[in-house]
Coordinates of C-alpha atoms in Angstrom, one line a residue:
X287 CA 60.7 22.2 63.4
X288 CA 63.8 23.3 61.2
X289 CA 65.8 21.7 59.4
X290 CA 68.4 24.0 56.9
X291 CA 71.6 23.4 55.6
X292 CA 73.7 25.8 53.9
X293 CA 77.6 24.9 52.5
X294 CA 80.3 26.5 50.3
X295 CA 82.6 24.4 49.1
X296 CA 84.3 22.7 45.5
X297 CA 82.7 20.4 43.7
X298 CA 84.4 17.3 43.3
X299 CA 82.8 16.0 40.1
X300 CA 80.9 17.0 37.3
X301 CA 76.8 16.9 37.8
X302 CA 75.6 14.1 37.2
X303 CA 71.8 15.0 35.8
X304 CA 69.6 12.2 35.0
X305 CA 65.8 12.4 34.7
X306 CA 62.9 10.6 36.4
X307 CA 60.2 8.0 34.8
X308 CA 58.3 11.3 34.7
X309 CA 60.6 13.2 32.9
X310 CA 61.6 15.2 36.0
X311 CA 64.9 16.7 35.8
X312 CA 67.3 15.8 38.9
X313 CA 71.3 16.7 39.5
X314 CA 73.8 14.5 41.8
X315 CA 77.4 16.3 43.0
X316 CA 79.2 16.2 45.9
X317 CA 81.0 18.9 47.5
X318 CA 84.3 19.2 49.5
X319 CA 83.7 21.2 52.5
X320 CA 86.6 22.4 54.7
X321 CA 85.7 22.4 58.2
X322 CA 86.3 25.4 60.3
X323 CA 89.2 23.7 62.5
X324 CA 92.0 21.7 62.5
X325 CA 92.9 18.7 64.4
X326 CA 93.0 18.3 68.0
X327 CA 96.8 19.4 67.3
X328 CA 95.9 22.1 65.5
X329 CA 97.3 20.5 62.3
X330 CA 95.5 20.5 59.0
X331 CA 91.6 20.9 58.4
X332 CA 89.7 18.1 57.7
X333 CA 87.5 17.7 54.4
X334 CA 84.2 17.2 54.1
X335 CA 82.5 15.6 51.4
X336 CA 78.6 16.1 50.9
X337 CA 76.9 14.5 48.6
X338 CA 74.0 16.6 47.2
X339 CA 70.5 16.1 45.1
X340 CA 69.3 19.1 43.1
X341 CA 65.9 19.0 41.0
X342 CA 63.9 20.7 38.6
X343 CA 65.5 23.9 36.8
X344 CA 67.7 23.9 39.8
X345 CA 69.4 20.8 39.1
X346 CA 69.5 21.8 35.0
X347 CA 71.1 25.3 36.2
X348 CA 73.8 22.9 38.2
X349 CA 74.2 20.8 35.4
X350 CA 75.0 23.7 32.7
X351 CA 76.8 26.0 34.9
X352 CA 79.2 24.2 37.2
X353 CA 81.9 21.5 36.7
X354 CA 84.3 19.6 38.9
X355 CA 86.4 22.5 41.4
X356 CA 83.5 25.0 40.9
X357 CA 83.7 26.8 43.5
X358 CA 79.6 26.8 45.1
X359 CA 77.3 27.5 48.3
X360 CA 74.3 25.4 48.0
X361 CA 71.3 25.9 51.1
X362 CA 68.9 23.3 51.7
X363 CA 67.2 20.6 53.7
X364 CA 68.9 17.8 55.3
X365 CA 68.0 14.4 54.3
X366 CA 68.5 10.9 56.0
X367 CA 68.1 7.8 53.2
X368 CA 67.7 4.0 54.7
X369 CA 68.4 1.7 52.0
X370 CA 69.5 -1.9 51.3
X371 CA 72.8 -2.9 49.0
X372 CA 72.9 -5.5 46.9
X373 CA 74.3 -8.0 50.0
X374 CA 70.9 -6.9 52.1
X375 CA 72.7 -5.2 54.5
X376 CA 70.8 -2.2 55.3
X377 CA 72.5 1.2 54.9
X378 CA 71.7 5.0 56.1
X379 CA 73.5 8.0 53.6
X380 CA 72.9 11.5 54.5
X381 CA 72.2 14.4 51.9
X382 CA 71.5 17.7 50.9
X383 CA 68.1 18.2 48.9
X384 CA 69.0 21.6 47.3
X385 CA 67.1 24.2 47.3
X386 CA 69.6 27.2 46.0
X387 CA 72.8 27.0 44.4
X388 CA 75.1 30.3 44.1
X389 CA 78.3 31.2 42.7
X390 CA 81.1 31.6 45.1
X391 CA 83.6 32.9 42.2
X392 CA 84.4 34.7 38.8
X393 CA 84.2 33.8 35.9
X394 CA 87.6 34.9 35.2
X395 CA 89.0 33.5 38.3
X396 CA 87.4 29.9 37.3
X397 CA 88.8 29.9 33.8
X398 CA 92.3 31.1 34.9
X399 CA 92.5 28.3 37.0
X400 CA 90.8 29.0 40.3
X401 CA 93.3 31.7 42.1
X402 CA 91.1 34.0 44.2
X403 CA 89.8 37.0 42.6
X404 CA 87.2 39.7 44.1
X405 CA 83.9 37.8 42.2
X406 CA 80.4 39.6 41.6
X407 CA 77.5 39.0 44.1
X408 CA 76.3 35.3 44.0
X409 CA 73.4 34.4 41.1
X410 CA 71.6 32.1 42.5
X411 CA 69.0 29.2 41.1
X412 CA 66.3 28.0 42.9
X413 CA 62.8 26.0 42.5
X414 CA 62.3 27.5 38.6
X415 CA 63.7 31.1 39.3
X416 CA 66.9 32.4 38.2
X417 CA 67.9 35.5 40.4
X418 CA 68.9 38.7 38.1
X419 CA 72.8 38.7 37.2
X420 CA 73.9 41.3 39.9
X421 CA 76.6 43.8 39.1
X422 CA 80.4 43.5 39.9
X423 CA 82.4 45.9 41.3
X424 CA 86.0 46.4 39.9
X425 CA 89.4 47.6 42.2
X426 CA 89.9 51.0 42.6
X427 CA 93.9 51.8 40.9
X428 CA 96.5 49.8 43.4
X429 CA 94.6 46.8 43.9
X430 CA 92.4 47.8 46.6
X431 CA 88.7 46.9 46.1
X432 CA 88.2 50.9 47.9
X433 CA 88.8 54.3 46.7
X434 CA 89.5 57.8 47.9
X435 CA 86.7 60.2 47.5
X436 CA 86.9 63.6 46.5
X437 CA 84.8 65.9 49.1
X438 CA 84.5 68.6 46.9
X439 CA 84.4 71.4 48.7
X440 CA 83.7 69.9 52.1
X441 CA 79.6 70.2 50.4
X442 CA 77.0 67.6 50.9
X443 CA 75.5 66.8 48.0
X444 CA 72.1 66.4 49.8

């Protein structure tokens, strides 16, 4: 069996992280996912929103390093909750345990407001490992993210 989730979208408020009777350390957020499609009249997309359980130093990473409009991808498991409200009717609520949580931005992009900005490969947290910080790469002169290479002398360098 499989089940996996993965979703990039904003979140839409702060974490919420809380800790169990044991002391265990879990995050709450919800994010807003665009669907791929509009309407049946090809109007606007519809929005999404997930709501989303991270624990353990994945939900204190969540907790430190995003906020509301964060722009993340989070994979995980699918997770169907019955439960009762306070009437006794009984509910069902769907959400994603998370397993991985990247960044789907820059820095300098989420501070200036969130415009879109070429962002560094995603660094990701997951059950108690931080991935390395990976390297950016900056636009070559004129705003393109390529750049013109010299051949030399038409010479291999191998």
């Amino acid at each position: 069996m499989l089940n996996h989730i993965t979703l990039m979208g904003r979140l839409t408020r702060d974490p919420e992280l809380r800790y169990t009777q044991s002391n265990t350390p879990v995050a709450t957020f919800s994010l807003a996912v665009e669907r791929d499609f509009g309407g049946r009249d090809g109007g606007e997309r519809q929005t999404d929103f997930i709501d989303c359980v991270a624990w353990r130093s994945t939900g204190e990473f969540v907790s430190k390093y995003f906020q509301k409009g964060s722009m993340a991808a989070v994979s995980g498991r699918l997770q169907i909750r019955d439960w009762t409200d306070r009437e006794g009717n009984k509910r069902r609520s769907a959400e994603v345990v998370v397993d991985n949580v990247y960044f789907c931005e820059s820095k300098k992009s989420r501070e200036s407001g969130g415009s879109y900005a070429a962002s560094p490969a995603p660094r990701a947290a997951s059950g108690g490992y931080d991935a390395p910080a990976r390297g950016s790469f900056d636009a070559a002169p004129g705003g393109s993210a390529f750049a013109e290479l010299d051949d030399g002398e038409g010479e291999l360098p191998f």
